[in-house]
């Protein structure tokens, strides 16, 4: 095993006997799977609370791409507490707002970025997913060990720790393991059961990729919806409007494509978008020359528990609310703060820490999942058997949106350690050659 700074102190120096519950650790070693949003955000807080953190990411490097993601309400507060407000705002999209258009490009409706105090349809913190991931990674890379191009192959836990075998062959022992490995979490499947048990497909598919901005976009996002087929296409300027990020959306009851087989996903997208009007054919013409591509089913993860012993889940792996909620990133950021805070406040006792994290987050998560389901239903293809949509002008909806944006208390965790001191040198390992 490659020597890694700070992970060779003896177990005796790190453990404090606590009788019946086995041992508690003063400086736990925590392994986090996934380096997108939830993983690096958790790494930030665990490091600050005094843990030794390793993040393992399956991809050979930080994954670029994805549409803009939003931080609203309480998630903005977490970004502020991370000290990343300026860095995140500097990387924001600078979107003025959104126009919905008809097939000829005529504007039908307009939403401005400053509507609803910046917490509306376009949030005032709106950042490309890849850019936010980069900000979080840059912030943590000096104090956290990152391993790219590897993943957990086997895992066995006992009362005092978790033995992990990596696919690349390394064997290591950790005090806690957290899966932040997304909607199709392998860690969840390993510890909690098969995907089908937890995934709720909302009957739609989404795809994102960047194209040259040959459409004259400036600071406005354009969306075209074909009401009859339930399909839509969207374009937004990125990279100083030199390029544009495209999104396609369609109803799809079945989803039989491997989520890692990009060629098959592109074929599926071409098939499903055939005949869509507006600028769709011009956007599809760039499918083979795009440097980034992401397609997935619109799905949620619904679980009774987000932990089992010393293994916990965070972000989409635990509670995906789907892109239709617009809050997947907010949930990941808030969840990371609460999880690290509760574990540290419980002196790293997994039973107590994970239980308090779940108790705090549950209703917040459920409100966002409800919004995601309702939003997906508004895009269902209308049919004779379709359930009527609820009245969104009612007070119940205002209350639900309020709970989805701000419905979680953020304790100060004043008693828990908070050491934001920068570490010495980067300890990022390069992708393995296999
Ligand atoms: C490339 C990409 C593009 C996205 N685009 C959008 C978008 O446009 N709009 C939107 O709403 N949401 C998008 N998402 C999802 C969005 O990032 C999440 O909903 C939200 O931010 C919560 O993030 P997360 O970190 O929990 O999960 P994710 O962002 O899904 O990240 C999971 C990470 O875990 C890694 N991983 C997977 N399996 C393993 C494994 N076995 N071991 C180690 N690492 C593993 C993945 O490579 C990824 O980096 C995208 C995700 C990715 C990865």
GROMACS .gro file of C-alpha atoms and ligand atoms in nm:
model
  487
    1UNK     CA    1   0.000   0.000   0.000
    2UNK     CA    2   0.123   0.347  -0.086
    3UNK     CA    3   0.228   0.546   0.222
    4UNK     CA    4  -0.024   0.816   0.292
    5UNK     CA    5   0.035   1.111   0.517
    6UNK     CA    6  -0.126   1.086   0.857
    7UNK     CA    7  -0.275   0.739   0.841
    8UNK     CA    8   0.003   0.545   1.014
    9UNK     CA    9  -0.045   0.640   1.379
   10UNK     CA   10  -0.105   0.340   1.600
   11UNK     CA   11  -0.456   0.238   1.696
   12UNK     CA   12  -0.372   0.281   2.068
   13UNK     CA   13  -0.306   0.651   2.018
   14UNK     CA   14  -0.642   0.697   1.853
   15UNK     CA   15  -0.889   0.496   2.057
   16UNK     CA   16  -1.064   0.570   2.383
   17UNK     CA   17  -1.225   0.265   2.548
   18UNK     CA   18  -1.593   0.324   2.622
   19UNK     CA   19  -1.704  -0.003   2.774
   20UNK     CA   20  -2.007  -0.176   2.621
   21UNK     CA   21  -2.013   0.015   2.295
   22UNK     CA   22  -1.665  -0.107   2.200
   23UNK     CA   23  -1.430   0.178   2.130
   24UNK     CA   24  -1.477   0.538   2.038
   25UNK     CA   25  -1.206   0.715   1.846
   26UNK     CA   26  -1.076   1.063   1.899
   27UNK     CA   27  -0.941   1.090   1.545
   28UNK     CA   28  -1.142   0.852   1.332
   29UNK     CA   29  -1.041   0.733   0.990
   30UNK     CA   30  -1.334   0.782   0.758
   31UNK     CA   31  -1.363   0.651   0.404
   32UNK     CA   32  -1.601   0.833   0.172
   33UNK     CA   33  -1.699   0.680  -0.164
   34UNK     CA   34  -1.770   0.938  -0.439
   35UNK     CA   35  -1.611   1.273  -0.523
   36UNK     CA   36  -1.889   1.476  -0.683
   37UNK     CA   37  -2.081   1.704  -0.444
   38UNK     CA   38  -2.177   1.510  -0.131
   39UNK     CA   39  -1.836   1.339  -0.098
   40UNK     CA   40  -1.608   1.646  -0.103
   41UNK     CA   41  -1.860   1.848   0.106
   42UNK     CA   42  -1.858   1.574   0.370
   43UNK     CA   43  -1.478   1.556   0.349
   44UNK     CA   44  -1.464   1.931   0.425
   45UNK     CA   45  -1.670   1.897   0.742
   46UNK     CA   46  -1.516   1.570   0.862
   47UNK     CA   47  -1.169   1.719   0.823
   48UNK     CA   48  -1.270   2.030   1.014
   49UNK     CA   49  -1.419   1.815   1.291
   50UNK     CA   50  -1.089   1.631   1.329
   51UNK     CA   51  -1.128   1.313   1.122
   52UNK     CA   52  -0.870   1.165   0.884
   53UNK     CA   53  -1.056   1.147   0.559
   54UNK     CA   54  -1.001   0.938   0.247
   55UNK     CA   55  -1.225   0.987  -0.057
   56UNK     CA   56  -1.228   0.717  -0.323
   57UNK     CA   57  -1.373   0.809  -0.665
   58UNK     CA   58  -1.442   0.553  -0.931
   59UNK     CA   59  -1.370   0.791  -1.222
   60UNK     CA   60  -1.003   0.850  -1.314
   61UNK     CA   61  -1.039   1.220  -1.235
   62UNK     CA   62  -1.296   1.467  -1.109
   63UNK     CA   63  -1.594   1.428  -1.341
   64UNK     CA   64  -1.682   1.736  -1.545
   65UNK     CA   65  -2.025   1.811  -1.684
   66UNK     CA   66  -2.383   1.837  -1.576
   67UNK     CA   67  -2.631   2.119  -1.594
   68UNK     CA   68  -2.648   2.401  -1.348
   69UNK     CA   69  -2.738   2.301  -0.994
   70UNK     CA   70  -2.889   2.538  -0.741
   71UNK     CA   71  -2.828   2.628  -0.379
   72UNK     CA   72  -3.131   2.778  -0.211
   73UNK     CA   73  -3.226   2.873   0.146
   74UNK     CA   74  -3.045   2.672   0.409
   75UNK     CA   75  -2.794   2.532   0.156
   76UNK     CA   76  -2.665   2.887   0.102
   77UNK     CA   77  -2.612   2.911   0.477
   78UNK     CA   78  -2.402   2.591   0.467
   79UNK     CA   79  -2.189   2.727   0.183
   80UNK     CA   80  -2.131   3.038   0.397
   81UNK     CA   81  -2.031   2.827   0.699
   82UNK     CA   82  -1.787   2.638   0.476
   83UNK     CA   83  -1.623   2.972   0.396
   84UNK     CA   84  -1.691   2.910   0.029
   85UNK     CA   85  -1.942   3.182  -0.047
   86UNK     CA   86  -1.697   3.392  -0.251
   87UNK     CA   87  -1.550   3.091  -0.437
   88UNK     CA   88  -1.893   2.954  -0.525
   89UNK     CA   89  -2.032   3.292  -0.633
   90UNK     CA   90  -1.723   3.353  -0.847
   91UNK     CA   91  -1.797   3.029  -1.033
   92UNK     CA   92  -2.173   3.092  -1.067
   93UNK     CA   93  -2.344   3.090  -1.403
   94UNK     CA   94  -2.448   3.457  -1.415
   95UNK     CA   95  -2.785   3.357  -1.555
   96UNK     CA   96  -3.026   3.649  -1.584
   97UNK     CA   97  -3.329   3.423  -1.607
   98UNK     CA   98  -3.520   3.177  -1.821
   99UNK     CA   99  -3.756   3.211  -2.116
  100UNK     CA  100  -3.988   2.933  -2.222
  101UNK     CA  101  -4.032   2.946  -2.600
  102UNK     CA  102  -4.248   2.787  -2.869
  103UNK     CA  103  -4.118   2.586  -3.165
  104UNK     CA  104  -4.044   2.912  -3.353
  105UNK     CA  105  -3.850   3.060  -3.061
  106UNK     CA  106  -4.125   3.305  -2.958
  107UNK     CA  107  -4.107   3.381  -2.582
  108UNK     CA  108  -4.405   3.241  -2.388
  109UNK     CA  109  -4.304   3.300  -2.025
  110UNK     CA  110  -4.016   3.467  -1.839
  111UNK     CA  111  -3.862   3.387  -1.497
  112UNK     CA  112  -3.597   3.622  -1.358
  113UNK     CA  113  -3.306   3.511  -1.136
  114UNK     CA  114  -3.405   3.761  -0.865
  115UNK     CA  115  -3.767   3.636  -0.843
  116UNK     CA  116  -3.862   3.511  -0.491
  117UNK     CA  117  -3.554   3.667  -0.331
  118UNK     CA  118  -3.321   3.451  -0.535
  119UNK     CA  119  -3.479   3.123  -0.419
  120UNK     CA  120  -3.712   3.081  -0.716
  121UNK     CA  121  -3.704   2.882  -1.041
  122UNK     CA  122  -3.354   3.018  -1.114
  123UNK     CA  123  -3.167   3.039  -0.782
  124UNK     CA  124  -2.923   3.323  -0.722
  125UNK     CA  125  -2.656   3.063  -0.643
  126UNK     CA  126  -2.668   2.866  -0.965
  127UNK     CA  127  -2.350   2.688  -1.064
  128UNK     CA  128  -2.260   2.415  -1.310
  129UNK     CA  129  -2.237   2.085  -1.125
  130UNK     CA  130  -1.882   2.026  -1.249
  131UNK     CA  131  -1.772   2.373  -1.134
  132UNK     CA  132  -1.917   2.324  -0.785
  133UNK     CA  133  -1.748   1.985  -0.762
  134UNK     CA  134  -1.417   2.154  -0.857
  135UNK     CA  135  -1.461   2.427  -0.591
  136UNK     CA  136  -1.528   2.162  -0.323
  137UNK     CA  137  -1.235   1.949  -0.438
  138UNK     CA  138  -0.992   2.244  -0.448
  139UNK     CA  139  -1.103   2.338  -0.098
  140UNK     CA  140  -1.037   1.992   0.047
  141UNK     CA  141  -0.755   1.844  -0.156
  142UNK     CA  142  -0.481   1.966   0.082
  143UNK     CA  143  -0.625   1.806   0.392
  144UNK     CA  144  -0.796   1.500   0.254
  145UNK     CA  145  -0.660   1.195   0.075
  146UNK     CA  146  -0.824   1.152  -0.267
  147UNK     CA  147  -0.790   0.825  -0.457
  148UNK     CA  148  -0.911   0.839  -0.816
  149UNK     CA  149  -0.978   0.544  -1.044
  150UNK     CA  150  -1.061   0.301  -0.767
  151UNK     CA  151  -1.362   0.182  -0.568
  152UNK     CA  152  -1.462  -0.038  -0.278
  153UNK     CA  153  -1.472  -0.402  -0.389
  154UNK     CA  154  -1.541  -0.568  -0.053
  155UNK     CA  155  -1.625  -0.450   0.291
  156UNK     CA  156  -1.670  -0.625   0.627
  157UNK     CA  157  -1.754  -0.450   0.951
  158UNK     CA  158  -1.719  -0.553   1.314
  159UNK     CA  159  -1.781  -0.371   1.642
  160UNK     CA  160  -1.468  -0.157   1.611
  161UNK     CA  161  -1.414  -0.087   1.245
  162UNK     CA  162  -1.461  -0.167   0.879
  163UNK     CA  163  -1.218  -0.369   0.668
  164UNK     CA  164  -1.216  -0.251   0.309
  165UNK     CA  165  -1.068  -0.419   0.004
  166UNK     CA  166  -1.029  -0.180  -0.289
  167UNK     CA  167  -1.075  -0.298  -0.648
  168UNK     CA  168  -0.713  -0.195  -0.711
  169UNK     CA  169  -0.598  -0.444  -0.445
  170UNK     CA  170  -0.529  -0.226  -0.137
  171UNK     CA  171  -0.668  -0.344   0.196
  172UNK     CA  172  -0.730  -0.091   0.470
  173UNK     CA  173  -0.926  -0.054   0.790
  174UNK     CA  174  -1.147   0.247   0.869
  175UNK     CA  175  -1.360   0.349   1.164
  176UNK     CA  176  -1.649   0.463   0.944
  177UNK     CA  177  -1.745   0.439   0.577
  178UNK     CA  178  -1.987   0.673   0.400
  179UNK     CA  179  -2.133   0.614   0.055
  180UNK     CA  180  -2.168   0.939  -0.141
  181UNK     CA  181  -2.157   0.747  -0.467
  182UNK     CA  182  -2.478   0.870  -0.622
  183UNK     CA  183  -2.810   0.734  -0.743
  184UNK     CA  184  -2.669   0.393  -0.841
  185UNK     CA  185  -2.458   0.361  -0.525
  186UNK     CA  186  -2.259   0.037  -0.517
  187UNK     CA  187  -2.202   0.075  -0.146
  188UNK     CA  188  -2.578   0.087  -0.090
  189UNK     CA  189  -2.620  -0.233  -0.292
  190UNK     CA  190  -2.339  -0.401  -0.097
  191UNK     CA  191  -2.468  -0.314   0.249
  192UNK     CA  192  -2.842  -0.247   0.220
  193UNK     CA  193  -2.966  -0.456  -0.074
  194UNK     CA  194  -3.039  -0.445  -0.447
  195UNK     CA  195  -3.110  -0.116  -0.627
  196UNK     CA  196  -3.468  -0.211  -0.718
  197UNK     CA  197  -3.557  -0.207  -0.350
  198UNK     CA  198  -3.476   0.164  -0.313
  199UNK     CA  199  -3.497   0.328  -0.659
  200UNK     CA  200  -3.825   0.497  -0.756
  201UNK     CA  201  -3.822   0.571  -1.128
  202UNK     CA  202  -4.040   0.878  -1.192
  203UNK     CA  203  -4.099   0.783  -1.555
  204UNK     CA  204  -3.868   1.033  -1.726
  205UNK     CA  205  -3.514   1.047  -1.867
  206UNK     CA  206  -3.279   1.346  -1.864
  207UNK     CA  207  -2.962   1.407  -2.064
  208UNK     CA  208  -2.706   1.690  -2.053
  209UNK     CA  209  -2.407   1.779  -2.267
  210UNK     CA  210  -2.225   2.087  -2.386
  211UNK     CA  211  -2.223   2.221  -2.744
  212UNK     CA  212  -2.068   2.525  -2.914
  213UNK     CA  213  -2.282   2.835  -2.861
  214UNK     CA  214  -2.388   2.876  -3.220
  215UNK     CA  215  -2.733   2.985  -3.102
  216UNK     CA  216  -2.655   3.346  -3.003
  217UNK     CA  217  -2.732   3.287  -2.633
  218UNK     CA  218  -2.624   3.557  -2.389
  219UNK     CA  219  -2.734   3.542  -2.023
  220UNK     CA  220  -3.072   3.377  -2.075
  221UNK     CA  221  -3.169   3.014  -2.060
  222UNK     CA  222  -3.418   2.896  -2.324
  223UNK     CA  223  -3.656   2.603  -2.282
  224UNK     CA  224  -3.885   2.450  -2.540
  225UNK     CA  225  -4.154   2.204  -2.428
  226UNK     CA  226  -4.351   1.994  -2.672
  227UNK     CA  227  -4.673   1.948  -2.472
  228UNK     CA  228  -4.804   1.667  -2.689
  229UNK     CA  229  -4.508   1.433  -2.659
  230UNK     CA  230  -4.397   1.550  -2.312
  231UNK     CA  231  -4.044   1.609  -2.446
  232UNK     CA  232  -3.839   1.921  -2.391
  233UNK     CA  233  -3.506   2.074  -2.486
  234UNK     CA  234  -3.317   2.345  -2.304
  235UNK     CA  235  -3.009   2.554  -2.375
  236UNK     CA  236  -2.806   2.778  -2.145
  237UNK     CA  237  -2.485   2.970  -2.212
  238UNK     CA  238  -2.170   2.856  -2.027
  239UNK     CA  239  -1.801   2.951  -2.032
  240UNK     CA  240  -1.855   3.321  -2.107
  241UNK     CA  241  -2.120   3.219  -2.357
  242UNK     CA  242  -1.863   3.053  -2.585
  243UNK     CA  243  -2.044   2.723  -2.527
  244UNK     CA  244  -2.392   2.617  -2.426
  245UNK     CA  245  -2.513   2.339  -2.200
  246UNK     CA  246  -2.800   2.146  -2.355
  247UNK     CA  247  -3.059   1.939  -2.176
  248UNK     CA  248  -3.311   1.695  -2.320
  249UNK     CA  249  -3.600   1.554  -2.127
  250UNK     CA  250  -3.858   1.290  -2.217
  251UNK     CA  251  -4.115   1.067  -2.059
  252UNK     CA  252  -3.997   0.707  -2.049
  253UNK     CA  253  -4.176   0.442  -1.851
  254UNK     CA  254  -3.904   0.188  -1.931
  255UNK     CA  255  -3.532   0.247  -1.886
  256UNK     CA  256  -3.329  -0.045  -2.013
  257UNK     CA  257  -2.995   0.115  -2.081
  258UNK     CA  258  -2.676   0.061  -1.881
  259UNK     CA  259  -2.612   0.389  -1.701
  260UNK     CA  260  -2.238   0.352  -1.774
  261UNK     CA  261  -2.269   0.267  -2.148
  262UNK     CA  262  -2.241   0.614  -2.305
  263UNK     CA  263  -2.272   0.492  -2.667
  264UNK     CA  264  -2.600   0.314  -2.588
  265UNK     CA  265  -2.726   0.621  -2.403
  266UNK     CA  266  -2.653   0.845  -2.704
  267UNK     CA  267  -2.839   0.602  -2.932
  268UNK     CA  268  -3.135   0.608  -2.694
  269UNK     CA  269  -3.136   0.988  -2.688
  270UNK     CA  270  -3.131   1.012  -3.070
  271UNK     CA  271  -3.423   0.769  -3.094
  272UNK     CA  272  -3.630   0.938  -2.827
  273UNK     CA  273  -3.573   1.292  -2.957
  274UNK     CA  274  -3.640   1.215  -3.326
  275UNK     CA  275  -3.885   1.468  -3.468
  276UNK     CA  276  -3.856   1.717  -3.181
  277UNK     CA  277  -3.876   2.070  -3.319
  278UNK     CA  278  -3.715   2.404  -3.223
  279UNK     CA  279  -3.331   2.381  -3.215
  280UNK     CA  280  -3.329   2.012  -3.121
  281UNK     CA  281  -3.180   1.879  -3.450
  282UNK     CA  282  -2.891   2.132  -3.432
  283UNK     CA  283  -2.820   2.035  -3.071
  284UNK     CA  284  -2.835   1.663  -3.151
  285UNK     CA  285  -2.587   1.718  -3.435
  286UNK     CA  286  -2.319   1.774  -3.166
  287UNK     CA  287  -2.385   1.452  -2.979
  288UNK     CA  288  -2.070   1.283  -3.110
  289UNK     CA  289  -1.829   1.572  -3.058
  290UNK     CA  290  -1.928   1.674  -2.705
  291UNK     CA  291  -1.654   1.638  -2.440
  292UNK     CA  292  -1.910   1.560  -2.169
  293UNK     CA  293  -2.230   1.362  -2.165
  294UNK     CA  294  -2.462   1.257  -1.886
  295UNK     CA  295  -2.790   1.070  -1.914
  296UNK     CA  296  -2.989   0.909  -1.640
  297UNK     CA  297  -3.336   0.815  -1.540
  298UNK     CA  298  -3.521   1.063  -1.322
  299UNK     CA  299  -3.538   0.863  -1.004
  300UNK     CA  300  -3.552   0.897  -0.630
  301UNK     CA  301  -3.399   0.687  -0.357
  302UNK     CA  302  -3.634   0.600  -0.073
  303UNK     CA  303  -3.492   0.414   0.227
  304UNK     CA  304  -3.611   0.351   0.583
  305UNK     CA  305  -3.258   0.391   0.717
  306UNK     CA  306  -2.944   0.558   0.585
  307UNK     CA  307  -2.700   0.367   0.800
  308UNK     CA  308  -2.612   0.019   0.906
  309UNK     CA  309  -2.357  -0.011   1.185
  310UNK     CA  310  -2.047   0.180   1.080
  311UNK     CA  311  -2.161   0.241   0.723
  312UNK     CA  312  -2.376   0.539   0.630
  313UNK     CA  313  -2.511   0.697   0.313
  314UNK     CA  314  -2.531   1.060   0.204
  315UNK     CA  315  -2.659   1.261  -0.093
  316UNK     CA  316  -2.822   1.088  -0.389
  317UNK     CA  317  -2.702   0.748  -0.263
  318UNK     CA  318  -2.927   0.785   0.043
  319UNK     CA  319  -3.208   1.018  -0.058
  320UNK     CA  320  -3.199   1.133  -0.420
  321UNK     CA  321  -3.489   1.371  -0.471
  322UNK     CA  322  -3.424   1.367  -0.850
  323UNK     CA  323  -3.328   1.664  -1.067
  324UNK     CA  324  -3.701   1.748  -1.078
  325UNK     CA  325  -3.678   1.880  -0.722
  326UNK     CA  326  -3.393   2.120  -0.805
  327UNK     CA  327  -3.260   2.039  -0.459
  328UNK     CA  328  -3.030   1.735  -0.496
  329UNK     CA  329  -2.725   1.949  -0.442
  330UNK     CA  330  -2.878   2.142  -0.153
  331UNK     CA  331  -2.967   1.817   0.022
  332UNK     CA  332  -2.613   1.687  -0.029
  333UNK     CA  333  -2.452   2.004   0.112
  334UNK     CA  334  -2.684   2.030   0.412
  335UNK     CA  335  -2.664   1.655   0.477
  336UNK     CA  336  -2.283   1.670   0.476
  337UNK     CA  337  -2.284   1.945   0.739
  338UNK     CA  338  -2.534   1.765   0.962
  339UNK     CA  339  -2.375   1.420   0.927
  340UNK     CA  340  -2.023   1.536   1.017
  341UNK     CA  341  -2.158   1.757   1.297
  342UNK     CA  342  -2.368   1.481   1.454
  343UNK     CA  343  -2.090   1.220   1.431
  344UNK     CA  344  -1.841   1.459   1.593
  345UNK     CA  345  -2.094   1.567   1.859
  346UNK     CA  346  -2.150   1.196   1.938
  347UNK     CA  347  -1.772   1.157   1.972
  348UNK     CA  348  -1.780   0.942   1.658
  349UNK     CA  349  -2.015   0.683   1.802
  350UNK     CA  350  -2.182   0.562   1.478
  351UNK     CA  351  -2.510   0.449   1.638
  352UNK     CA  352  -2.579   0.787   1.795
  353UNK     CA  353  -2.429   1.004   1.520
  354UNK     CA  354  -2.606   0.836   1.228
  355UNK     CA  355  -2.940   0.822   1.417
  356UNK     CA  356  -2.932   1.195   1.495
  357UNK     CA  357  -2.837   1.279   1.136
  358UNK     CA  358  -3.133   1.079   1.008
  359UNK     CA  359  -3.372   1.234   1.259
  360UNK     CA  360  -3.270   1.587   1.162
  361UNK     CA  361  -3.274   1.532   0.786
  362UNK     CA  362  -3.578   1.308   0.731
  363UNK     CA  363  -3.859   1.564   0.698
  364UNK     CA  364  -3.641   1.801   0.493
  365UNK     CA  365  -3.564   1.516   0.252
  366UNK     CA  366  -3.929   1.409   0.231
  367UNK     CA  367  -4.044   1.762   0.144
  368UNK     CA  368  -3.792   1.776  -0.142
  369UNK     CA  369  -3.887   1.432  -0.268
  370UNK     CA  370  -4.252   1.541  -0.270
  371UNK     CA  371  -4.162   1.847  -0.479
  372UNK     CA  372  -3.965   1.623  -0.717
  373UNK     CA  373  -4.262   1.388  -0.763
  374UNK     CA  374  -4.508   1.673  -0.816
  375UNK     CA  375  -4.281   1.844  -1.068
  376UNK     CA  376  -4.235   1.517  -1.259
  377UNK     CA  377  -4.614   1.475  -1.272
  378UNK     CA  378  -4.657   1.816  -1.432
  379UNK     CA  379  -4.445   1.684  -1.720
  380UNK     CA  380  -4.629   1.354  -1.764
  381UNK     CA  381  -4.785   1.312  -2.107
  382UNK     CA  382  -5.154   1.400  -2.062
  383UNK     CA  383  -5.381   1.099  -2.112
  384UNK     CA  384  -5.736   0.986  -2.030
  385UNK     CA  385  -5.623   0.797  -1.716
  386UNK     CA  386  -5.400   1.076  -1.586
  387UNK     CA  387  -5.465   1.175  -1.226
  388UNK     CA  388  -5.560   1.544  -1.208
  389UNK     CA  389  -5.285   1.773  -1.082
  390UNK     CA  390  -5.332   1.935  -0.741
  391UNK     CA  391  -5.401   2.307  -0.706
  392UNK     CA  392  -5.052   2.458  -0.680
  393UNK     CA  393  -5.192   2.796  -0.575
  394UNK     CA  394  -5.301   2.651  -0.237
  395UNK     CA  395  -5.133   2.732   0.094
  396UNK     CA  396  -5.024   2.368   0.128
  397UNK     CA  397  -4.787   2.419  -0.164
  398UNK     CA  398  -4.632   2.737  -0.021
  399UNK     CA  399  -4.580   2.550   0.306
  400UNK     CA  400  -4.424   2.252   0.124
  401UNK     CA  401  -4.184   2.474  -0.072
  402UNK     CA  402  -4.085   2.653   0.251
  403UNK     CA  403  -4.010   2.318   0.417
  404UNK     CA  404  -3.814   2.201   0.113
  405UNK     CA  405  -3.593   2.510   0.112
  406UNK     CA  406  -3.550   2.586   0.481
  407UNK     CA  407  -3.705   2.297   0.671
  408UNK     CA  408  -3.407   2.179   0.869
  409UNK     CA  409  -3.236   2.325   1.172
  410UNK     CA  410  -2.860   2.373   1.145
  411UNK     CA  411  -2.709   2.336   1.492
  412UNK     CA  412  -2.383   2.518   1.565
  413UNK     CA  413  -2.222   2.202   1.706
  414UNK     CA  414  -2.039   2.438   1.938
  415UNK     CA  415  -1.909   2.151   2.156
  416UNK     CA  416  -1.764   1.960   1.860
  417UNK     CA  417  -1.412   2.034   1.738
  418UNK     CA  418  -1.384   2.270   1.443
  419UNK     CA  419  -1.035   2.293   1.309
  420UNK     CA  420  -1.028   2.457   0.968
  421UNK     CA  421  -0.647   2.488   0.972
  422UNK     CA  422  -0.501   2.419   0.627
  423UNK     CA  423  -0.300   2.099   0.602
  424UNK     CA  424   0.054   2.079   0.472
  425UNK     CA  425   0.073   1.945   0.120
  426UNK     CA  426  -0.170   1.790  -0.126
  427UNK     CA  427  -0.197   1.414  -0.091
  428UNK     CA  428  -0.401   1.344  -0.401
  429UNK     CA  429  -0.307   1.020  -0.566
  430UNK     CA  430  -0.308   0.998  -0.942
  431UNK     CA  431  -0.530   0.751  -1.124
  432UNK     CA  432  -0.394   0.400  -1.117
  433UNK     CA  433  -0.263   0.240  -1.433
  434UNK     CA  434  -0.414  -0.102  -1.476
  435LIG     C1  435  -2.137   1.375  -1.421
  435LIG     C2  436  -2.260   1.414  -1.343
  435LIG     C3  437  -2.349   1.508  -1.398
  435LIG     C4  438  -2.464   1.545  -1.327
  435LIG     N1  439  -2.547   1.635  -1.384
  435LIG     C5  440  -2.654   1.679  -1.316
  435LIG     C6  441  -2.738   1.780  -1.369
  435LIG     O1  442  -2.713   1.831  -1.475
  435LIG     N2  443  -2.849   1.817  -1.300
  435LIG     C7  444  -2.879   1.762  -1.180
  435LIG     O2  445  -2.979   1.799  -1.119
  435LIG     N3  446  -2.801   1.667  -1.126
  435LIG     C8  447  -2.690   1.623  -1.192
  435LIG     N4  448  -2.610   1.526  -1.137
  435LIG     C9  449  -2.647   1.473  -1.006
  435LIG    C10  450  -2.615   1.574  -0.895
  435LIG     O3  451  -2.476   1.597  -0.893
  435LIG    C11  452  -2.665   1.519  -0.764
  435LIG     O4  453  -2.806   1.507  -0.770
  435LIG    C12  454  -2.640   1.602  -0.640
  435LIG     O5  455  -2.548   1.704  -0.659
  435LIG    C13  456  -2.596   1.513  -0.524
  435LIG     O6  457  -2.466   1.469  -0.553
  435LIG     P1  458  -2.399   1.337  -0.499
  435LIG     O7  459  -2.257   1.374  -0.473
  435LIG     O8  460  -2.479   1.277  -0.390
  435LIG     O9  461  -2.411   1.234  -0.620
  435LIG     P2  462  -2.348   1.241  -0.767
  435LIG    O10  463  -2.333   1.379  -0.813
  435LIG    O11  464  -2.424   1.146  -0.852
  435LIG    O12  465  -2.199   1.182  -0.746
  435LIG    C14  466  -2.166   1.049  -0.720
  435LIG    C15  467  -2.015   1.032  -0.742
  435LIG    O13  468  -1.978   0.901  -0.701
  435LIG    C16  469  -1.896   0.844  -0.803
  435LIG     N5  470  -1.911   0.698  -0.794
  435LIG    C17  471  -2.009   0.620  -0.848
  435LIG     N6  472  -1.989   0.493  -0.811
  435LIG    C18  473  -1.879   0.489  -0.733
  435LIG    C19  474  -1.810   0.388  -0.664
  435LIG     N7  475  -1.852   0.260  -0.667
  435LIG     N8  476  -1.698   0.419  -0.592
  435LIG    C20  477  -1.656   0.548  -0.587
  435LIG     N9  478  -1.717   0.649  -0.653
  435LIG    C21  479  -1.828   0.620  -0.722
  435LIG    C22  480  -1.946   0.905  -0.932
  435LIG    O14  481  -1.850   0.897  -1.035
  435LIG    C23  482  -1.972   1.049  -0.888
  435LIG    O15  483  -1.856   1.127  -0.894
  435LIG    C24  484  -2.493   1.485  -1.202
  435LIG    C25  485  -2.405   1.393  -1.147
  435LIG    C26  486  -2.288   1.357  -1.216
  435LIG    C27  487  -2.193   1.257  -1.153
   0.00000   0.00000   0.00000
